[in-house]
XYZ file of N, CA and C in Angstrom:
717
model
N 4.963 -14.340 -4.064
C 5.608 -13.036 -4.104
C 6.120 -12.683 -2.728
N 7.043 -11.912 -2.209
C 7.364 -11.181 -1.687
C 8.042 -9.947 -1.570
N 6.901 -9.281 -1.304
C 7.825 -7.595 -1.502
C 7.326 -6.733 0.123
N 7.328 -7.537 0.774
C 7.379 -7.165 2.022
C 8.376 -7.796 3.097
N 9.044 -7.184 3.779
C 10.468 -7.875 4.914
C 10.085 -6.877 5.873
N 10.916 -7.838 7.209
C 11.151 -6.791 8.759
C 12.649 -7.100 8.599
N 12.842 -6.029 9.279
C 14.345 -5.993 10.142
C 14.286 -5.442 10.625
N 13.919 -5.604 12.727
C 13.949 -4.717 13.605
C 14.961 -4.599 14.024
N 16.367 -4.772 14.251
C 17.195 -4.693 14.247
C 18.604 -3.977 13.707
N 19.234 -2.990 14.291
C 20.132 -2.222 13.350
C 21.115 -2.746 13.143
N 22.265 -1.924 12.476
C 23.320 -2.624 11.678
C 24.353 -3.140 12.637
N 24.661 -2.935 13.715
C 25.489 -3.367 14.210
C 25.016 -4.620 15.033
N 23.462 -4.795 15.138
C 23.397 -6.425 15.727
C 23.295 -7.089 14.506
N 22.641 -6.954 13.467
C 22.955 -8.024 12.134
C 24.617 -8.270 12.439
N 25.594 -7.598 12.092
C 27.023 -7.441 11.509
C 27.375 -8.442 12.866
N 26.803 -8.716 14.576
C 27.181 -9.266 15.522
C 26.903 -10.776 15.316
N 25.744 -10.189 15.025
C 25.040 -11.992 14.817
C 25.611 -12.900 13.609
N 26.095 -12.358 12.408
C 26.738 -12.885 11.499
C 28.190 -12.792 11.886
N 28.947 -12.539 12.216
C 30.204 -12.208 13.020
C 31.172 -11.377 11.923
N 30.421 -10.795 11.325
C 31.043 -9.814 10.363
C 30.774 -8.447 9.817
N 31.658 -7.782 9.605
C 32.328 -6.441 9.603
C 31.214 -5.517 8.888
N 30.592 -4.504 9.143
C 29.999 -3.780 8.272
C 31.066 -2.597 7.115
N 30.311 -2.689 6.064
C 30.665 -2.091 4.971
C 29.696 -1.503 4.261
N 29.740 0.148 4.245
C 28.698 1.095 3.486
C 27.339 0.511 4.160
N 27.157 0.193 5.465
C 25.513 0.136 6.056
C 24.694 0.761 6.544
N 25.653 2.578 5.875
C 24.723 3.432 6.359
C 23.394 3.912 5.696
N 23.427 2.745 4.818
C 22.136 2.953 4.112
C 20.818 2.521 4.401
N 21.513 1.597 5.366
C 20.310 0.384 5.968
C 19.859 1.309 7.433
N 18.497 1.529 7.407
C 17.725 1.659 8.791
C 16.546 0.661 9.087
N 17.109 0.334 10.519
C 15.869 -0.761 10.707
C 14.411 -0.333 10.526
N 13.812 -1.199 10.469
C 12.132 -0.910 9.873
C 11.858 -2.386 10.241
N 10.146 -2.063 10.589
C 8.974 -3.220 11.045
C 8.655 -3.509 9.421
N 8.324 -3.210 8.698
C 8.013 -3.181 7.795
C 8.881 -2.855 6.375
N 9.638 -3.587 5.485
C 10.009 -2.735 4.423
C 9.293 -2.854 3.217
N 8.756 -1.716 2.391
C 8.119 -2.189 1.449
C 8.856 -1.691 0.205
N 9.101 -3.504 -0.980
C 10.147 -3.011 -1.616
C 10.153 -2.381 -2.929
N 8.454 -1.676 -3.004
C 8.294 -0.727 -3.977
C 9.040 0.768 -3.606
N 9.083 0.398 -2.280
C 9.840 2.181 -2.482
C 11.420 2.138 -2.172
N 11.748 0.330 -3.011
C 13.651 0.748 -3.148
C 14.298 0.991 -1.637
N 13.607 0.256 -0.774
C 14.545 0.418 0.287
C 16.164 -0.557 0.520
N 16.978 -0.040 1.247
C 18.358 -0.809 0.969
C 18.382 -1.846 2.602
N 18.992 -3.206 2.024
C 18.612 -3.548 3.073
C 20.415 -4.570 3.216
N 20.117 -5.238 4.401
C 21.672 -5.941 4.385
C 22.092 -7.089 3.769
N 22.876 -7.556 2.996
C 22.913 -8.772 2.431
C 24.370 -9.130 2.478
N 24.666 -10.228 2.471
C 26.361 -10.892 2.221
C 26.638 -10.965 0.432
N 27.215 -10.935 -0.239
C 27.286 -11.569 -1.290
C 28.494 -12.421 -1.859
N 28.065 -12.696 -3.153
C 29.101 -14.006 -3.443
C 30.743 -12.640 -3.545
N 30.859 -11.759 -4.141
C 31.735 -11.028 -4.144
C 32.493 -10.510 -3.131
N 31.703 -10.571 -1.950
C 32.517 -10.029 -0.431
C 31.621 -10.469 0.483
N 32.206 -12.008 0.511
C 31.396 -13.265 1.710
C 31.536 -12.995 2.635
N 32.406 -12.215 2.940
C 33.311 -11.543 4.681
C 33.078 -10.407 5.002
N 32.079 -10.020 4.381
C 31.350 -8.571 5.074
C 29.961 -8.173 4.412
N 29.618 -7.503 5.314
C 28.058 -7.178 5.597
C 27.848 -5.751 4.883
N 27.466 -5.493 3.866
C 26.637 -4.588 3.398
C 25.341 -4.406 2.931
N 25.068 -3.190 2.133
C 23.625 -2.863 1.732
C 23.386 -2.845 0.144
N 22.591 -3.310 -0.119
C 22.308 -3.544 -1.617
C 20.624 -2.939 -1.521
N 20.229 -2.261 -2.774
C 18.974 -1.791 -2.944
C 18.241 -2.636 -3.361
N 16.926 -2.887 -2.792
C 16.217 -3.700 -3.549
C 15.383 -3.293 -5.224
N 15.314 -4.023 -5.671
C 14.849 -3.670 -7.347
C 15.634 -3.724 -8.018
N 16.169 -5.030 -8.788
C 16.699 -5.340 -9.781
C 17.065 -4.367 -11.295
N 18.223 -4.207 -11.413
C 17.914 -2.659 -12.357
C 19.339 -3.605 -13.525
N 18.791 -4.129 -14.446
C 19.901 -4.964 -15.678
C 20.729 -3.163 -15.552
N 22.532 -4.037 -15.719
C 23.857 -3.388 -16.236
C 23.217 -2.554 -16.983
N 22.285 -2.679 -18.398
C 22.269 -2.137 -19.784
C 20.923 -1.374 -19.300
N 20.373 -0.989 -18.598
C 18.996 -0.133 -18.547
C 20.027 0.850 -18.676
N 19.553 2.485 -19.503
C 19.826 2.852 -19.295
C 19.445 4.459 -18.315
N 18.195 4.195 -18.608
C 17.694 5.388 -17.084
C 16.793 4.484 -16.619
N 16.522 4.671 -15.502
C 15.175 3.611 -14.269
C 14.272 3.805 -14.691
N 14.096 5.298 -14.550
C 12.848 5.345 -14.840
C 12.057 4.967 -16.404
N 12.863 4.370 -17.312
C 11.997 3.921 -18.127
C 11.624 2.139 -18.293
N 12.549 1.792 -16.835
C 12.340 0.497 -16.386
C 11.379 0.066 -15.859
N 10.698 -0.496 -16.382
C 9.025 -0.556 -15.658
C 9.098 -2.209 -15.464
N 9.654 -2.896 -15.410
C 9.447 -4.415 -15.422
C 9.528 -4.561 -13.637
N 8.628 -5.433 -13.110
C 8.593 -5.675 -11.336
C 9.654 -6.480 -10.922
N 10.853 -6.547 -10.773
C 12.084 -7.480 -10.831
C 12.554 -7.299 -9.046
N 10.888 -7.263 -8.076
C 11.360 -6.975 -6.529
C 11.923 -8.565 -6.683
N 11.085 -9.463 -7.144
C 11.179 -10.884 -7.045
C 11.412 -11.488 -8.663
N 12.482 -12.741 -8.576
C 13.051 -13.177 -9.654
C 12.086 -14.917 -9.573
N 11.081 -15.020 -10.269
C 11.151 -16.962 -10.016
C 11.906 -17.657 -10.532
N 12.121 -18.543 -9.657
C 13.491 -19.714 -10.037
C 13.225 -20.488 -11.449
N 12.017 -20.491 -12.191
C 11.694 -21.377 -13.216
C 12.048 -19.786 -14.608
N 12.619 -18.364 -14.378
C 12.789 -17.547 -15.564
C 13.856 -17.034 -15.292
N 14.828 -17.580 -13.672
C 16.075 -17.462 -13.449
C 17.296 -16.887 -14.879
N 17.188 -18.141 -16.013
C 18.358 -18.063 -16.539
C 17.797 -17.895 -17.847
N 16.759 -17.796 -18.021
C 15.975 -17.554 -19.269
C 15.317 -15.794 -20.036
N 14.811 -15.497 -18.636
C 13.922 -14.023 -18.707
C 15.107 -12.831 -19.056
N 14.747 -11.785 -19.756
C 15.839 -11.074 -19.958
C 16.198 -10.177 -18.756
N 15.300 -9.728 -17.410
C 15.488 -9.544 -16.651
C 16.602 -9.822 -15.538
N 16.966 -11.371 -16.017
C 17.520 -11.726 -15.223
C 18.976 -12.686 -15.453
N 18.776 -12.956 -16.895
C 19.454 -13.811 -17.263
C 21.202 -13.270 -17.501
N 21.069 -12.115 -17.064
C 22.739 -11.433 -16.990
C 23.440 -11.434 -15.721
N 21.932 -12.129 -14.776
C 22.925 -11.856 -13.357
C 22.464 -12.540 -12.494
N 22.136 -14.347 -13.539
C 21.712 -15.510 -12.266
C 23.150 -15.974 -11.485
N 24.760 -15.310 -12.554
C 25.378 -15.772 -11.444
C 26.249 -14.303 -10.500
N 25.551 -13.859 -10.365
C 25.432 -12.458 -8.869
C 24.409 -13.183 -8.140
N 24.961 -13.818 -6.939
C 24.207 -13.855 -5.969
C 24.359 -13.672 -4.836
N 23.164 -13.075 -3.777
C 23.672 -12.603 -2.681
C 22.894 -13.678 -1.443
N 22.752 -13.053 -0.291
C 21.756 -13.379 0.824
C 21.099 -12.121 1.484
N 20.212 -11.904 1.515
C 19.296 -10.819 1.741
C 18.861 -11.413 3.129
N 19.413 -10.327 4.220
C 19.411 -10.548 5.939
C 18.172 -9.996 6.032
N 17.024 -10.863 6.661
C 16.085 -9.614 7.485
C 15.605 -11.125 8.653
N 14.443 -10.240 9.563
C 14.391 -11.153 9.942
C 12.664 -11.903 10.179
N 12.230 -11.301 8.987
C 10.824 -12.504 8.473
C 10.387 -11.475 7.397
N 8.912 -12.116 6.947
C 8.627 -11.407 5.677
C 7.186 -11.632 5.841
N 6.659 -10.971 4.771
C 4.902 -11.165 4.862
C 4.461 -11.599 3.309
N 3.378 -12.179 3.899
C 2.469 -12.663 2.346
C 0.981 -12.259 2.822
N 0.100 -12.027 1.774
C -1.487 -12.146 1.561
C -1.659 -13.773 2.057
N -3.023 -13.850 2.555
C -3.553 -14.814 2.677
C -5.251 -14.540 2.281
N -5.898 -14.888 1.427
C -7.189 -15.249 1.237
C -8.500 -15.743 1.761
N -9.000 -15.457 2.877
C -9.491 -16.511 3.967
C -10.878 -17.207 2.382
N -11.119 -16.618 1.817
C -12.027 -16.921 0.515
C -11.614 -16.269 -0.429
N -11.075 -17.404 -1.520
C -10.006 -16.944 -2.737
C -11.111 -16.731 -3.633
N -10.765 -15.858 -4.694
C -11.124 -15.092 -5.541
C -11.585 -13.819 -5.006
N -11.954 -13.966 -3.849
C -12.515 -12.132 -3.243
C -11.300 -11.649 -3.189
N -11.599 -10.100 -3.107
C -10.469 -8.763 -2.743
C -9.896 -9.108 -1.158
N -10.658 -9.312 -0.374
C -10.681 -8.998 0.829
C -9.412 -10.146 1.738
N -8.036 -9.784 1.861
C -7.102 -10.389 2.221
C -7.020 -10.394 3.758
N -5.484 -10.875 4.200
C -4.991 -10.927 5.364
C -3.726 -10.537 5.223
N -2.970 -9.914 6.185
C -1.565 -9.957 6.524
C -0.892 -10.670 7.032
N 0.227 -11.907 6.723
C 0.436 -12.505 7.833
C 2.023 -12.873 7.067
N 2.559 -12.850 9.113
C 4.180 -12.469 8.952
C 4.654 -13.833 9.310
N 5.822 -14.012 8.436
C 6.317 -15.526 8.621
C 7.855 -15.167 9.093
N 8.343 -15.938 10.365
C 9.312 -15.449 10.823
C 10.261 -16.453 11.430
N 11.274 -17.150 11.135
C 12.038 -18.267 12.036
C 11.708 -18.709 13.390
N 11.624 -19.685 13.452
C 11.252 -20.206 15.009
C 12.429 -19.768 16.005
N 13.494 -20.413 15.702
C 14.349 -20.603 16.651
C 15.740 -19.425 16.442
N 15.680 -18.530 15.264
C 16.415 -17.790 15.253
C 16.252 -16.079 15.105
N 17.232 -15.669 14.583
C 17.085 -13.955 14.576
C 16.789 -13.706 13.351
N 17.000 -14.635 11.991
C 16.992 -13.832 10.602
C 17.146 -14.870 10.130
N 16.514 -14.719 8.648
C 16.210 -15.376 7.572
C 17.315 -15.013 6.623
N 17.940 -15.942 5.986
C 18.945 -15.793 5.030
C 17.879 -15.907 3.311
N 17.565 -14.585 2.413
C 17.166 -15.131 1.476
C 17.877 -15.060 0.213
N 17.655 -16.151 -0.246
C 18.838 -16.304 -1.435
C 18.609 -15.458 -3.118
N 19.254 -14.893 -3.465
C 18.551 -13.412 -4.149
C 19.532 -13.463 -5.365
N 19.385 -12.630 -6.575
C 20.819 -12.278 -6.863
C 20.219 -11.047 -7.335
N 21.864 -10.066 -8.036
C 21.838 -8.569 -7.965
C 22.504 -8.430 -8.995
N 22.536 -7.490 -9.189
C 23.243 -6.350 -10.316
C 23.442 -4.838 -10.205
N 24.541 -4.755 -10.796
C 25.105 -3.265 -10.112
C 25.082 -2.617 -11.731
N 23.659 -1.572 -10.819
C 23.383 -0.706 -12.348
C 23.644 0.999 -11.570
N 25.206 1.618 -12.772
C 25.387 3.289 -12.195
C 26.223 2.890 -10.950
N 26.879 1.678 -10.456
C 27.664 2.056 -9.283
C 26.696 1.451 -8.054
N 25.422 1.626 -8.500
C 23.920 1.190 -7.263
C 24.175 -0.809 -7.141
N 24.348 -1.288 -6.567
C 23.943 -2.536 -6.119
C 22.302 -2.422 -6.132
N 21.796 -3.758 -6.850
C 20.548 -3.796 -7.042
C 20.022 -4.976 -7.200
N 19.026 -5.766 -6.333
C 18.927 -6.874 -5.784
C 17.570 -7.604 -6.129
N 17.382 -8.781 -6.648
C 15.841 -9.439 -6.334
C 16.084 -10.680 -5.733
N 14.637 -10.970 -5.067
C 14.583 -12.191 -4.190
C 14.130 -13.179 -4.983
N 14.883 -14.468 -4.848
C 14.045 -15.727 -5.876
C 13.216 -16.135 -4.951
N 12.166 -16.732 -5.661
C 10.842 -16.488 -5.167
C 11.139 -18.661 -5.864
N 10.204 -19.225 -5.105
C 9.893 -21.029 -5.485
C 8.719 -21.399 -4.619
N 7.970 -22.418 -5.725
C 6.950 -23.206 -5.249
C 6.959 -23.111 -3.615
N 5.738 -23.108 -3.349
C 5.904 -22.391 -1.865
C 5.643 -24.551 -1.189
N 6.227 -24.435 -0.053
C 6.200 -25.431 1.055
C 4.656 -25.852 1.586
N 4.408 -26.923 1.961
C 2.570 -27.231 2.103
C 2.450 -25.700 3.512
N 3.329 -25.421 4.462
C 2.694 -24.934 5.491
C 2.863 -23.393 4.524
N 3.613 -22.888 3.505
C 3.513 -21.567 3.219
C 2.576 -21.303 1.838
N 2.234 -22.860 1.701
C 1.201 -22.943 0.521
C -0.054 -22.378 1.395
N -0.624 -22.917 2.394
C -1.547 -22.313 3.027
C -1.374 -21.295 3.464
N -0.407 -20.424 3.755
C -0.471 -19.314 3.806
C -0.796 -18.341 2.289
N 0.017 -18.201 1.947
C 0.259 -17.934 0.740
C -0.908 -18.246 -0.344
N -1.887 -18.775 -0.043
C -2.984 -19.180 -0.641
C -3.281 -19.056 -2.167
N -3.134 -17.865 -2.440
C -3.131 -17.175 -4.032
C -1.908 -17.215 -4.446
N -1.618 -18.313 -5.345
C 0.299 -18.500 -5.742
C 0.796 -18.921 -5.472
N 0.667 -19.589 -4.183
C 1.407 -20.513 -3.331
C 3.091 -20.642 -4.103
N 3.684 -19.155 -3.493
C 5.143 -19.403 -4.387
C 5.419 -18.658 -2.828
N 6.755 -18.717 -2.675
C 7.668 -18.198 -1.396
C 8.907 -17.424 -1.754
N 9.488 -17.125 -0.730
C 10.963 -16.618 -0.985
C 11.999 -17.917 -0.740
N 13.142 -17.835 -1.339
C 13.468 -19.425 -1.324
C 14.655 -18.685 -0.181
N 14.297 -20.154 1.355
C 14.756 -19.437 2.759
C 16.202 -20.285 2.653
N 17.402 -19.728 2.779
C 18.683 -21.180 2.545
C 19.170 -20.746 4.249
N 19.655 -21.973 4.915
C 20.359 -21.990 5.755
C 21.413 -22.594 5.840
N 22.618 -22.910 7.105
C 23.425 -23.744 7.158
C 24.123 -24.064 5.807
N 24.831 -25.339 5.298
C 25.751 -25.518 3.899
C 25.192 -24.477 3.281
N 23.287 -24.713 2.555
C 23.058 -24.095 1.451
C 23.287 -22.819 1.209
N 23.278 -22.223 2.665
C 23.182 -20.598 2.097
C 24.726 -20.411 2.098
N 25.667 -21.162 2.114
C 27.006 -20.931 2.200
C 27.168 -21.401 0.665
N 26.726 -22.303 -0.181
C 26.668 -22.681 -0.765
C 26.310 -21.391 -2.239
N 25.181 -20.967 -1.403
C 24.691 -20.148 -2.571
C 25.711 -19.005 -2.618
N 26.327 -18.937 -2.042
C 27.797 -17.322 -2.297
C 28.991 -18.068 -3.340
N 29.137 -19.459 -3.139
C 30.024 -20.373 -3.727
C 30.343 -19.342 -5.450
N 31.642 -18.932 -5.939
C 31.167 -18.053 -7.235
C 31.143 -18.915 -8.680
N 31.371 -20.105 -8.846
C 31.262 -20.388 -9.980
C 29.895 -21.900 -9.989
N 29.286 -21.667 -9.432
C 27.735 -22.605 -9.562
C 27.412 -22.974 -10.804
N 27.279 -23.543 -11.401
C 26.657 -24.000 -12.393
C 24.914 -24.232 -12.535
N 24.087 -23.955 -13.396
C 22.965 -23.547 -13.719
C 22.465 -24.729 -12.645
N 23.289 -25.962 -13.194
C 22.158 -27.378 -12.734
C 22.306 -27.129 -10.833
N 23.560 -27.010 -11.085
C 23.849 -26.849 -9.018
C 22.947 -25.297 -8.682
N 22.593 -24.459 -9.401
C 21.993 -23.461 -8.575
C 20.175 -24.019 -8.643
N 20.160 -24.624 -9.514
C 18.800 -25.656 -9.696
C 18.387 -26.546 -8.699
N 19.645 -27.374 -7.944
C 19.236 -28.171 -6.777
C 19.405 -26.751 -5.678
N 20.105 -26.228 -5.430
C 19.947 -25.114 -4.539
C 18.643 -24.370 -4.075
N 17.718 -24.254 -5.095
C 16.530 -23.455 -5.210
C 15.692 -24.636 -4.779
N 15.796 -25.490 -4.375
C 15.053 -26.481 -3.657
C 15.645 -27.503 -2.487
N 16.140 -26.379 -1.869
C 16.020 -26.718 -0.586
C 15.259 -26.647 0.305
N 15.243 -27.455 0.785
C 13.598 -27.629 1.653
C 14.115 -26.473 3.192
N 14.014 -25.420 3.119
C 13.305 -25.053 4.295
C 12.866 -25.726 5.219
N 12.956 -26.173 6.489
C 11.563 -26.991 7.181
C 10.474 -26.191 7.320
N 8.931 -26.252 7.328
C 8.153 -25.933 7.893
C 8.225 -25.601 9.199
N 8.882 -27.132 10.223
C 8.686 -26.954 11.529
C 9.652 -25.956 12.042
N 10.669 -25.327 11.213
C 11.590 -23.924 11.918
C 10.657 -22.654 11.304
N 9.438 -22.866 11.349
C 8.571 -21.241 10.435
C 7.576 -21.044 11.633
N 7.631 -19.739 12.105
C 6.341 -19.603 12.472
C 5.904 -18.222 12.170
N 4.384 -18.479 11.574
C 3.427 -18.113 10.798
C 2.064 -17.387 11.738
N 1.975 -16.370 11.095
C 0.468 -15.750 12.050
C 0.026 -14.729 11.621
N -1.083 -14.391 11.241
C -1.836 -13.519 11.419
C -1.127 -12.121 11.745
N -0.914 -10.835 11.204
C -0.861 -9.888 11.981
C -1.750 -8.553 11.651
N -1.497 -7.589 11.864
C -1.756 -5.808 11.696
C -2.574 -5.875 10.037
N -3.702 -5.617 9.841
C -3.991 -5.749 8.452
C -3.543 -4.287 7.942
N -3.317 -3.902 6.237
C -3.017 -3.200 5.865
C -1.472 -3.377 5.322
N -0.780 -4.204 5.881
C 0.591 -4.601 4.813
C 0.710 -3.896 3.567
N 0.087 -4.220 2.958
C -0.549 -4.337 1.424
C -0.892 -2.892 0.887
N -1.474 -1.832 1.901
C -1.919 -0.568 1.236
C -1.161 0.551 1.712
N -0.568 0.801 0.213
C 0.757 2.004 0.662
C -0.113 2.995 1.217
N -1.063 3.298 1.403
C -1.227 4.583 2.323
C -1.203 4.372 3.470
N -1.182 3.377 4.374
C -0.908 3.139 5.444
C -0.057 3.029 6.420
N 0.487 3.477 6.923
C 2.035 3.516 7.761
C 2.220 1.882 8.412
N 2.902 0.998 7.881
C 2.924 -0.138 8.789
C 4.371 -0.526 9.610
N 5.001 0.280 9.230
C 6.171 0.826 10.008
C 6.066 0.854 11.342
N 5.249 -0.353 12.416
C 5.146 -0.222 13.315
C 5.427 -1.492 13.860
N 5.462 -1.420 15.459
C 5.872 -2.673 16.233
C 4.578 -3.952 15.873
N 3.617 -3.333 15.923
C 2.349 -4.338 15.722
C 2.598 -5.078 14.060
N 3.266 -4.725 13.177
C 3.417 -5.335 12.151
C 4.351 -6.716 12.013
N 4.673 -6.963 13.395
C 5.330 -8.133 13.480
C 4.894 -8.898 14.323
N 3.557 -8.221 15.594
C 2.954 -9.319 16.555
C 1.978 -10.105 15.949
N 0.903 -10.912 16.484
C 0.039 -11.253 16.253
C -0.769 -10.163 16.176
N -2.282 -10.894 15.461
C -3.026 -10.040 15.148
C -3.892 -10.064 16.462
N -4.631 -8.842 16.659
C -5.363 -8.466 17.712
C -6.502 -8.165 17.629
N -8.066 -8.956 17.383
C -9.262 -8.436 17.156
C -9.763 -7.047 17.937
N -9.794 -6.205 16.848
C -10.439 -4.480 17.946
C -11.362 -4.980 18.891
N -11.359 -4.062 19.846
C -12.445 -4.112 20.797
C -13.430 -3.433 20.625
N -14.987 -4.021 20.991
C -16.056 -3.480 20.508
C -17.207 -3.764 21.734
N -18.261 -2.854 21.507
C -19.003 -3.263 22.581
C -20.248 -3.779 21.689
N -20.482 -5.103 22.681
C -21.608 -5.857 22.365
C -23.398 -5.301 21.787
N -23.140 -4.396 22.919
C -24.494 -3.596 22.720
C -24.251 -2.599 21.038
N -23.369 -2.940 20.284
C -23.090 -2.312 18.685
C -24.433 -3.046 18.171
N -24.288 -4.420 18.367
C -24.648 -5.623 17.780
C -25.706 -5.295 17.234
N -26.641 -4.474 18.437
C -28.348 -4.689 18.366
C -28.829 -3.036 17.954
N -27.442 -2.485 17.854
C -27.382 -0.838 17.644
C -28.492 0.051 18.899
N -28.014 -0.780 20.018
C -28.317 -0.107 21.156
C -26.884 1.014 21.865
């Protein structure tokens, strides 16, 4: 799963770094944290307007719903194996976009089956942002977006511990590839398995609390490493 992204960065260094034009990005505000139960809009390219940078909402909302709120299905994330099948999705495997941020978070388990998780942010080695390959649908005029989610990679399998599934990361050809508009099921099939490298990911530990909306994680520490509190020794012996 992923329903957590950063983008510290505002709209006019995304639109620099991609070398293209913003359009309607006044929807997008940077955030340490986005969490995409509360529908935040974030930047993406799509196959419809490859040459500019706008904002699409996250949460998948089908053409034919006809009010949200009686849409209760979780469509933050689409998996690549109910892509063209699920009714969720099967009207708009060929809308696809790239969803700009620049890393994302998963649970980690240090002992699976317990409650008791980790936060930890996975973020490009060598660059500014993660291209994720998504598709959307425009429900009411709203652009409305999910992330395909695939068998997660051995280094995001260990992260990812419970599910070991990922966001599927495209770079270079592929993610140029994935805007391409007439794909065919089997070509968006080899697409969804592109190998990512491991060795361009780096992975760590951060800020616990990701995970619990009452918590503000809207902060700079939600993208460093994690930092054991400081405590004094003499706790130990309850002196």
């Amino acid at each position: 799963m992923c329903y957590h992204v950063s983008n510290q960065f505002d709209a006019e260094e995304v639109a620099r770094e991609f070398r293209l034009p913003e359009v309607k990005l006044d929807l997008f505000k940077k955030q340490y944290d986005f969490n995409g139960f509360e529908k935040p809009y974030l930047p993406v390219i799509s196959k419809e307007n490859p040459k500019e940078l706008t904002a699409y909402r996250w949460r998948l909302v089908p053409s034919w719903v006809k009010e949200e709120k009686d849409w209760k299905a979780n469509t933050l994330n689409a998996r690549n194996d109910e892509l063209f099948t699920k009714a969720s999705y099967r009207d708009s495997w060929q809308n696809r976009c790239l969803v700009i941020c620049t890393g994302f978070f998963e649970p980690h388990y240090p002992e699976l089956g317990a409650k008791e998780h980790e936060s930890w942010y996975i973020k490009p080695k060598n660059k500014k942002f993660f291209a994720l390959g998504a598709i959307y649908s425009v429900w009411k005029g709203i652009p409305t977006f999910s992330i395909v989610t695939k068998d997660a990679t051995p280094k995001m399998a260990a992260v990812h511990n419970d599910g070991e599934r990922q966001p599927l990361i495209l770079t270079g050809n592929a993610a140029l590839s994935w805007l391409i508009p007439n794909l065919t099921q089997n070509e968006m099939i080899n697409l969804m398995e592109f190998p990512y490298p491991d060795d361009q990911l780096d992975a760590y530990r951060t800020v616990d609390g990701i995970y619990n909306a009452k918590q503000n994680t809207n902060v700079p520490e939600a993208i460093k490493p994690y930092e054991r509190p400081a405590f004094d020794a003499l706790d130990l012996f309850g002196l």
